[in-house]
């Protein structure tokens, strides 16, 4: 599946996000990958964690994928797009998702330490925010968690 091909299911999109996640460890970054699907189901943005590689604290997979999608579509409102990410979004990424007006968020592994989409916080469904996307968690959860385990195991 090429980075710009149409994606049929959430699991297909998650497999593509997993491919991107596997690129991050070569830079020392935590292996998280993301893709943004446009209104027709084509990938319009992708990213993987690049904080270490870029020396940028905001270079999370979700933020990079949202930036690329906005540039590809020529607009900041992604209200007809789906973000698919291998790990539950953190507070910063959840804020970016809300501000981009992303229609839908699909994630793989839950993040019991820093998750802001149902674990520690639920920013994406908080009634106090001006936009609440549809949220689907646990898609290919075991595969997504395994990539993280493989990364952290030798570091512990």
Short mmCIF file of N, CA and C in Angstrom, two decimals:
data_model
loop_
_atom_site.label_atom_id
_atom_site.label_comp_id
_atom_site.label_asym_id
_atom_site.label_seq_id
_atom_site.Cartn_x
_atom_site.Cartn_y
_atom_site.Cartn_z
N UNK A 1 0.85 -1.17 0.00
CA UNK A 1 0.00 0.00 0.00
C UNK A 1 0.89 1.24 0.00
N UNK A 2 0.76 2.08 -0.97
CA UNK A 2 1.58 3.29 -1.05
C UNK A 2 1.01 4.36 -0.12
N UNK A 3 1.82 5.34 0.30
CA UNK A 3 1.34 6.37 1.22
C UNK A 3 0.16 7.17 0.71
N UNK A 4 -0.11 7.19 -0.58
CA UNK A 4 -1.20 8.00 -1.11
C UNK A 4 -2.37 7.18 -1.63
N UNK A 5 -2.39 5.87 -1.36
CA UNK A 5 -3.47 5.04 -1.87
C UNK A 5 -4.73 5.21 -1.02
N UNK A 6 -5.87 4.79 -1.59
CA UNK A 6 -7.11 4.85 -0.84
C UNK A 6 -7.14 3.74 0.19
N UNK A 7 -7.72 4.05 1.33
CA UNK A 7 -7.80 3.11 2.43
C UNK A 7 -9.25 2.70 2.60
N UNK A 8 -9.48 1.40 2.76
CA UNK A 8 -10.85 0.89 2.79
C UNK A 8 -11.39 0.81 4.22
N UNK A 9 -10.61 0.30 5.15
CA UNK A 9 -11.10 0.11 6.52
C UNK A 9 -10.18 0.79 7.52
N UNK A 10 -10.65 0.92 8.76
CA UNK A 10 -9.82 1.46 9.83
C UNK A 10 -8.59 0.59 10.04
N UNK A 11 -8.75 -0.73 9.94
CA UNK A 11 -7.61 -1.64 10.11
C UNK A 11 -6.57 -1.43 9.01
N UNK A 12 -7.03 -1.22 7.77
CA UNK A 12 -6.09 -0.93 6.67
C UNK A 12 -5.29 0.34 6.97
N UNK A 13 -5.99 1.36 7.41
CA UNK A 13 -5.33 2.63 7.72
C UNK A 13 -4.36 2.45 8.89
N UNK A 14 -4.73 1.64 9.88
CA UNK A 14 -3.85 1.41 11.02
C UNK A 14 -2.60 0.66 10.59
N UNK A 15 -2.73 -0.26 9.66
CA UNK A 15 -1.55 -0.97 9.16
C UNK A 15 -0.58 0.01 8.50
N UNK A 16 -1.11 0.96 7.78
CA UNK A 16 -0.26 1.98 7.17
C UNK A 16 0.38 2.86 8.25
N UNK A 17 -0.37 3.23 9.27
CA UNK A 17 0.19 4.01 10.38
C UNK A 17 1.29 3.21 11.08
N UNK A 18 1.10 1.91 11.21
CA UNK A 18 2.14 1.06 11.81
C UNK A 18 3.42 1.06 10.97
N UNK A 19 3.27 1.07 9.65
CA UNK A 19 4.46 1.17 8.78
C UNK A 19 5.23 2.45 9.09
N UNK A 20 4.52 3.53 9.27
CA UNK A 20 5.16 4.81 9.60
C UNK A 20 5.78 4.77 11.00
N UNK A 21 5.10 4.13 11.92
CA UNK A 21 5.63 4.04 13.30
C UNK A 21 6.99 3.34 13.31
N UNK A 22 7.13 2.35 12.49
CA UNK A 22 8.38 1.58 12.46
C UNK A 22 9.56 2.40 11.93
N UNK A 23 9.30 3.56 11.34
CA UNK A 23 10.37 4.43 10.86
C UNK A 23 10.99 5.24 11.99
N UNK A 24 10.25 5.51 13.03
CA UNK A 24 10.71 6.39 14.12
C UNK A 24 11.90 5.83 14.91
N UNK A 25 11.96 4.55 15.25
CA UNK A 25 13.08 4.08 16.09
C UNK A 25 14.46 4.30 15.50
N UNK A 26 14.58 4.39 14.20
CA UNK A 26 15.90 4.62 13.61
C UNK A 26 16.45 5.99 14.01
N UNK A 27 15.58 6.86 14.46
CA UNK A 27 16.01 8.19 14.91
C UNK A 27 16.04 8.30 16.43
N UNK A 28 15.66 7.21 17.12
CA UNK A 28 15.60 7.24 18.57
C UNK A 28 14.26 7.71 19.10
N UNK A 29 13.33 7.97 18.22
CA UNK A 29 12.00 8.43 18.64
C UNK A 29 11.10 7.26 18.97
N UNK A 30 10.15 7.49 19.87
CA UNK A 30 9.16 6.48 20.22
C UNK A 30 8.36 6.13 18.96
N UNK A 31 8.18 4.85 18.66
CA UNK A 31 7.53 4.45 17.41
C UNK A 31 6.02 4.65 17.40
N UNK A 32 5.62 5.84 17.03
CA UNK A 32 4.21 6.16 16.85
C UNK A 32 4.06 6.67 15.43
N UNK A 33 3.06 6.17 14.73
CA UNK A 33 2.80 6.60 13.36
C UNK A 33 1.36 7.03 13.19
N UNK A 34 1.15 7.91 12.21
CA UNK A 34 -0.20 8.43 11.98
C UNK A 34 -0.42 8.68 10.49
N UNK A 35 -1.67 8.56 10.08
CA UNK A 35 -2.09 8.96 8.74
C UNK A 35 -3.39 9.74 8.87
N UNK A 36 -3.59 10.66 7.93
CA UNK A 36 -4.85 11.38 7.84
C UNK A 36 -5.50 10.98 6.53
N UNK A 37 -6.75 10.55 6.63
CA UNK A 37 -7.53 10.18 5.46
C UNK A 37 -8.42 11.35 5.08
N UNK A 38 -8.39 11.71 3.81
CA UNK A 38 -9.24 12.79 3.32
C UNK A 38 -10.67 12.32 3.13
N UNK A 39 -11.51 13.20 2.61
CA UNK A 39 -12.94 12.88 2.49
C UNK A 39 -13.25 11.68 1.60
N UNK A 40 -12.37 11.36 0.65
CA UNK A 40 -12.59 10.22 -0.24
C UNK A 40 -11.88 8.96 0.24
N UNK A 41 -11.20 9.04 1.38
CA UNK A 41 -10.51 7.87 1.92
C UNK A 41 -9.05 7.76 1.52
N UNK A 42 -8.55 8.72 0.74
CA UNK A 42 -7.14 8.70 0.35
C UNK A 42 -6.29 9.31 1.47
N UNK A 43 -5.08 8.83 1.60
CA UNK A 43 -4.15 9.39 2.58
C UNK A 43 -3.71 10.76 2.09
N UNK A 44 -3.96 11.79 2.92
CA UNK A 44 -3.56 13.16 2.57
C UNK A 44 -2.46 13.68 3.49
N UNK A 45 -2.14 12.91 4.52
CA UNK A 45 -1.06 13.29 5.43
C UNK A 45 -0.58 12.08 6.19
N UNK A 46 0.70 12.09 6.55
CA UNK A 46 1.24 11.00 7.35
C UNK A 46 2.40 11.55 8.18
N UNK A 47 2.75 10.81 9.21
CA UNK A 47 3.88 11.22 10.04
C UNK A 47 4.24 10.16 11.04
N UNK A 48 5.39 10.34 11.63
CA UNK A 48 5.84 9.50 12.72
C UNK A 48 6.57 10.41 13.69
N UNK A 49 6.69 9.97 14.93
CA UNK A 49 7.34 10.80 15.92
C UNK A 49 8.73 11.21 15.44
N UNK A 50 9.04 12.50 15.58
CA UNK A 50 10.34 13.02 15.13
C UNK A 50 10.88 14.04 16.12
N UNK A 51 10.51 13.94 17.40
CA UNK A 51 11.02 14.89 18.39
C UNK A 51 12.52 14.84 18.50
N UNK A 52 13.07 13.64 18.59
CA UNK A 52 14.53 13.49 18.69
C UNK A 52 15.20 13.89 17.38
N UNK A 53 14.66 13.41 16.28
CA UNK A 53 15.25 13.67 14.97
C UNK A 53 15.27 15.16 14.64
N UNK A 54 14.18 15.86 14.99
CA UNK A 54 14.05 17.27 14.63
C UNK A 54 14.38 18.23 15.77
N UNK A 55 14.56 17.70 16.99
CA UNK A 55 14.77 18.57 18.14
C UNK A 55 13.56 19.47 18.37
N UNK A 56 12.38 18.94 18.11
CA UNK A 56 11.13 19.72 18.17
C UNK A 56 10.15 19.02 19.11
N UNK A 57 9.81 19.65 20.24
CA UNK A 57 8.90 19.01 21.19
C UNK A 57 7.48 18.79 20.64
N UNK A 58 7.13 19.49 19.57
CA UNK A 58 5.79 19.31 18.99
C UNK A 58 5.77 18.31 17.84
N UNK A 59 6.88 17.68 17.54
CA UNK A 59 6.96 16.78 16.38
C UNK A 59 6.42 15.39 16.72
N UNK A 60 5.18 15.35 17.17
CA UNK A 60 4.48 14.08 17.38
C UNK A 60 3.88 13.65 16.05
N UNK A 61 3.69 12.36 15.89
CA UNK A 61 3.16 11.80 14.64
C UNK A 61 1.86 12.48 14.22
N UNK A 62 0.96 12.69 15.18
CA UNK A 62 -0.34 13.29 14.87
C UNK A 62 -0.20 14.71 14.34
N UNK A 63 0.62 15.50 15.00
CA UNK A 63 0.80 16.90 14.60
C UNK A 63 1.40 16.97 13.21
N UNK A 64 2.41 16.15 12.95
CA UNK A 64 3.04 16.15 11.64
C UNK A 64 2.06 15.71 10.55
N UNK A 65 1.25 14.71 10.84
CA UNK A 65 0.26 14.23 9.87
C UNK A 65 -0.82 15.29 9.62
N UNK A 66 -1.27 15.97 10.68
CA UNK A 66 -2.26 17.03 10.53
C UNK A 66 -1.70 18.19 9.70
N UNK A 67 -0.45 18.56 9.96
CA UNK A 67 0.18 19.64 9.19
C UNK A 67 0.24 19.29 7.71
N UNK A 68 0.67 18.07 7.41
CA UNK A 68 0.78 17.65 6.02
C UNK A 68 -0.58 17.60 5.35
N UNK A 69 -1.59 17.12 6.06
CA UNK A 69 -2.95 17.06 5.50
C UNK A 69 -3.48 18.47 5.21
N UNK A 70 -3.28 19.38 6.13
CA UNK A 70 -3.74 20.76 5.92
C UNK A 70 -3.06 21.37 4.70
N UNK A 71 -1.76 21.12 4.56
CA UNK A 71 -1.03 21.65 3.40
C UNK A 71 -1.54 21.01 2.11
N UNK A 72 -1.78 19.71 2.12
CA UNK A 72 -2.24 19.00 0.92
C UNK A 72 -3.63 19.46 0.50
N UNK A 73 -4.49 19.73 1.49
CA UNK A 73 -5.86 20.14 1.19
C UNK A 73 -6.00 21.65 1.02
N UNK A 74 -4.99 22.39 1.46
CA UNK A 74 -5.03 23.85 1.34
C UNK A 74 -5.97 24.52 2.31
N UNK A 75 -6.14 23.91 3.49
CA UNK A 75 -7.03 24.48 4.51
C UNK A 75 -6.69 23.89 5.87
N UNK A 76 -6.98 24.65 6.92
CA UNK A 76 -6.68 24.15 8.26
C UNK A 76 -7.83 23.32 8.84
N UNK A 77 -9.03 23.53 8.37
CA UNK A 77 -10.17 22.76 8.86
C UNK A 77 -10.16 21.37 8.22
N UNK A 78 -10.06 20.37 9.04
CA UNK A 78 -10.05 18.99 8.56
C UNK A 78 -11.32 18.28 8.98
N UNK A 79 -12.44 19.00 8.85
CA UNK A 79 -13.72 18.53 9.35
C UNK A 79 -14.34 17.39 8.53
N UNK A 80 -13.66 16.96 7.50
CA UNK A 80 -14.13 15.82 6.72
C UNK A 80 -13.03 14.75 6.64
N UNK A 81 -12.12 14.79 7.60
CA UNK A 81 -10.96 13.89 7.60
C UNK A 81 -10.95 12.98 8.83
N UNK A 82 -10.22 11.88 8.71
CA UNK A 82 -10.02 10.94 9.81
C UNK A 82 -8.54 10.84 10.10
N UNK A 83 -8.18 10.99 11.37
CA UNK A 83 -6.80 10.79 11.82
C UNK A 83 -6.71 9.38 12.39
N UNK A 84 -5.74 8.62 11.92
CA UNK A 84 -5.52 7.25 12.41
C UNK A 84 -4.11 7.23 12.99
N UNK A 85 -3.99 6.84 14.26
CA UNK A 85 -2.70 6.88 14.95
C UNK A 85 -2.52 5.63 15.80
N UNK A 86 -1.29 5.16 15.90
CA UNK A 86 -1.02 3.89 16.57
C UNK A 86 -1.11 3.95 18.09
N UNK A 87 -1.04 5.13 18.67
CA UNK A 87 -1.11 5.29 20.12
C UNK A 87 -2.13 6.38 20.46
N UNK A 88 -2.87 6.18 21.51
CA UNK A 88 -3.85 7.17 21.97
C UNK A 88 -3.20 8.55 22.05
N UNK A 89 -3.82 9.57 21.47
CA UNK A 89 -3.25 10.91 21.50
C UNK A 89 -3.06 11.48 22.91
N UNK A 90 -1.97 12.24 23.06
CA UNK A 90 -1.66 12.92 24.32
C UNK A 90 -2.46 14.23 24.39
N UNK A 91 -2.25 15.00 25.46
CA UNK A 91 -2.96 16.27 25.62
C UNK A 91 -2.68 17.23 24.47
N UNK A 92 -1.42 17.39 24.09
CA UNK A 92 -1.08 18.32 23.01
C UNK A 92 -1.75 17.90 21.71
N UNK A 93 -1.65 16.62 21.38
CA UNK A 93 -2.21 16.14 20.13
C UNK A 93 -3.73 16.20 20.14
N UNK A 94 -4.34 15.89 21.27
CA UNK A 94 -5.79 15.99 21.38
C UNK A 94 -6.23 17.44 21.15
N UNK A 95 -5.48 18.39 21.69
CA UNK A 95 -5.78 19.80 21.45
C UNK A 95 -5.68 20.15 19.98
N UNK A 96 -4.63 19.67 19.32
CA UNK A 96 -4.46 19.93 17.89
C UNK A 96 -5.59 19.31 17.07
N UNK A 97 -6.01 18.13 17.46
CA UNK A 97 -7.11 17.44 16.77
C UNK A 97 -8.39 18.25 16.88
N UNK A 98 -8.68 18.73 18.08
CA UNK A 98 -9.88 19.55 18.29
C UNK A 98 -9.78 20.84 17.48
N UNK A 99 -8.65 21.52 17.54
CA UNK A 99 -8.50 22.80 16.84
C UNK A 99 -8.53 22.64 15.33
N UNK A 100 -8.13 21.48 14.81
CA UNK A 100 -8.20 21.22 13.38
C UNK A 100 -9.60 20.80 12.95
N UNK A 101 -10.49 20.64 13.92
CA UNK A 101 -11.87 20.22 13.67
C UNK A 101 -11.94 18.85 12.98
N UNK A 102 -10.97 17.98 13.29
CA UNK A 102 -10.91 16.65 12.70
C UNK A 102 -12.22 15.90 12.99
N UNK A 103 -12.79 15.28 11.97
CA UNK A 103 -14.09 14.63 12.12
C UNK A 103 -14.02 13.35 12.94
N UNK A 104 -12.94 12.62 12.77
CA UNK A 104 -12.88 11.28 13.36
C UNK A 104 -11.45 10.95 13.75
N UNK A 105 -11.29 10.25 14.88
CA UNK A 105 -9.98 9.80 15.35
C UNK A 105 -10.06 8.31 15.63
N UNK A 106 -9.10 7.58 15.07
CA UNK A 106 -8.99 6.14 15.28
C UNK A 106 -7.61 5.90 15.85
N UNK A 107 -7.53 5.21 16.98
CA UNK A 107 -6.21 4.90 17.53
C UNK A 107 -6.11 3.44 17.90
N UNK A 108 -4.85 2.99 18.03
CA UNK A 108 -4.58 1.60 18.32
C UNK A 108 -4.43 1.33 19.80
N UNK A 109 -3.21 1.48 20.32
CA UNK A 109 -2.92 1.17 21.72
C UNK A 109 -3.38 2.30 22.63
N UNK A 110 -3.84 1.93 23.80
CA UNK A 110 -4.20 2.91 24.83
C UNK A 110 -2.93 3.36 25.54
N UNK A 111 -2.92 4.60 26.01
CA UNK A 111 -1.77 5.14 26.73
C UNK A 111 -2.20 5.48 28.15
N UNK A 112 -1.98 4.52 29.05
CA UNK A 112 -2.43 4.68 30.44
C UNK A 112 -1.69 5.78 31.20
N UNK A 113 -0.54 6.23 30.68
CA UNK A 113 0.22 7.27 31.37
C UNK A 113 -0.10 8.67 30.87
N UNK A 114 -0.29 8.84 29.58
CA UNK A 114 -0.44 10.18 29.03
C UNK A 114 -1.59 10.32 28.03
N UNK A 115 -2.45 9.32 27.95
CA UNK A 115 -3.54 9.36 26.98
C UNK A 115 -4.59 10.40 27.32
N UNK A 116 -5.01 11.13 26.28
CA UNK A 116 -6.01 12.19 26.48
C UNK A 116 -7.25 11.95 25.61
N UNK A 117 -7.50 10.68 25.33
CA UNK A 117 -8.65 10.32 24.50
C UNK A 117 -9.44 9.20 25.15
N UNK A 118 -9.38 9.15 26.48
CA UNK A 118 -10.14 8.16 27.22
C UNK A 118 -9.42 7.54 28.39
N UNK A 119 -8.08 7.55 28.41
CA UNK A 119 -7.34 6.92 29.50
C UNK A 119 -7.19 7.85 30.70
N UNK A 120 -6.24 8.77 30.63
CA UNK A 120 -6.04 9.74 31.72
C UNK A 120 -7.05 10.88 31.66
N UNK A 121 -7.27 11.36 30.47
CA UNK A 121 -8.22 12.44 30.21
C UNK A 121 -9.04 12.04 29.00
N UNK A 122 -10.12 12.78 28.74
CA UNK A 122 -10.90 12.55 27.53
C UNK A 122 -11.20 13.88 26.86
N UNK A 123 -10.14 14.54 26.45
CA UNK A 123 -10.25 15.86 25.83
C UNK A 123 -11.12 15.82 24.58
N UNK A 124 -11.00 14.78 23.79
CA UNK A 124 -11.71 14.72 22.52
C UNK A 124 -13.22 14.66 22.68
N UNK A 125 -13.70 14.18 23.82
CA UNK A 125 -15.15 14.08 24.02
C UNK A 125 -15.64 14.99 25.14
N UNK A 126 -14.77 15.90 25.57
CA UNK A 126 -15.13 16.82 26.66
C UNK A 126 -16.16 17.84 26.16
N UNK A 127 -17.26 17.95 26.86
CA UNK A 127 -18.34 18.86 26.44
C UNK A 127 -17.94 20.33 26.49
N UNK A 128 -16.83 20.64 27.13
CA UNK A 128 -16.39 22.04 27.23
C UNK A 128 -15.63 22.51 26.01
N UNK A 129 -15.21 21.60 25.13
CA UNK A 129 -14.48 22.02 23.94
C UNK A 129 -15.47 22.29 22.79
N UNK A 130 -15.02 23.09 21.83
CA UNK A 130 -15.92 23.53 20.76
C UNK A 130 -16.12 22.51 19.65
N UNK A 131 -15.37 21.43 19.66
CA UNK A 131 -15.51 20.41 18.63
C UNK A 131 -15.20 19.04 19.24
N UNK A 132 -16.05 18.07 18.98
CA UNK A 132 -15.84 16.73 19.51
C UNK A 132 -15.90 15.71 18.37
N UNK A 133 -14.74 15.18 18.00
CA UNK A 133 -14.73 14.19 16.92
C UNK A 133 -15.25 12.84 17.40
N UNK A 134 -15.64 12.02 16.47
CA UNK A 134 -15.94 10.63 16.77
C UNK A 134 -14.60 9.97 17.13
N UNK A 135 -14.60 9.12 18.15
CA UNK A 135 -13.37 8.46 18.60
C UNK A 135 -13.57 6.95 18.60
N UNK A 136 -12.62 6.25 17.98
CA UNK A 136 -12.63 4.79 17.96
C UNK A 136 -11.27 4.34 18.47
N UNK A 137 -11.23 3.65 19.59
CA UNK A 137 -9.97 3.19 20.17
C UNK A 137 -9.82 1.68 20.07
N UNK A 138 -8.58 1.22 20.14
CA UNK A 138 -8.30 -0.20 20.20
C UNK A 138 -8.23 -0.91 18.86
N UNK A 139 -8.11 -0.18 17.75
CA UNK A 139 -8.00 -0.81 16.44
C UNK A 139 -6.59 -1.39 16.28
N UNK A 140 -6.49 -2.67 16.05
CA UNK A 140 -5.21 -3.40 16.01
C UNK A 140 -4.37 -3.09 17.25
N UNK A 141 -5.05 -3.04 18.37
CA UNK A 141 -4.42 -2.66 19.63
C UNK A 141 -3.19 -3.50 19.97
N UNK A 142 -3.27 -4.81 19.83
CA UNK A 142 -2.15 -5.68 20.18
C UNK A 142 -0.93 -5.41 19.31
N UNK A 143 -1.15 -5.26 18.00
CA UNK A 143 -0.03 -4.98 17.09
C UNK A 143 0.62 -3.63 17.40
N UNK A 144 -0.21 -2.63 17.70
CA UNK A 144 0.32 -1.31 18.02
C UNK A 144 1.09 -1.33 19.33
N UNK A 145 0.57 -2.03 20.32
CA UNK A 145 1.25 -2.13 21.62
C UNK A 145 2.56 -2.90 21.49
N UNK A 146 2.60 -3.91 20.63
CA UNK A 146 3.81 -4.71 20.45
C UNK A 146 4.97 -3.86 19.90
N UNK A 147 4.69 -2.98 18.97
CA UNK A 147 5.73 -2.10 18.42
C UNK A 147 6.33 -1.25 19.55
N UNK A 148 5.50 -0.78 20.45
CA UNK A 148 5.98 0.02 21.58
C UNK A 148 6.77 -0.84 22.57
N UNK A 149 6.27 -2.03 22.86
CA UNK A 149 6.98 -2.94 23.76
C UNK A 149 8.38 -3.26 23.23
N UNK A 150 8.46 -3.57 21.94
CA UNK A 150 9.76 -3.88 21.33
C UNK A 150 10.73 -2.70 21.44
N UNK A 151 10.22 -1.50 21.37
CA UNK A 151 11.07 -0.31 21.48
C UNK A 151 11.55 -0.10 22.92
N UNK A 152 10.63 -0.21 23.89
CA UNK A 152 10.96 0.12 25.28
C UNK A 152 11.67 -0.99 26.03
N UNK A 153 11.42 -2.25 25.66
CA UNK A 153 11.99 -3.38 26.40
C UNK A 153 13.52 -3.27 26.60
N UNK A 154 14.30 -3.04 25.56
CA UNK A 154 15.76 -2.96 25.78
C UNK A 154 16.19 -1.70 26.54
N UNK A 155 15.31 -0.73 26.65
CA UNK A 155 15.64 0.53 27.32
C UNK A 155 15.33 0.49 28.82
N UNK A 156 14.71 -0.60 29.26
CA UNK A 156 14.32 -0.68 30.69
C UNK A 156 15.30 -1.49 31.47
#
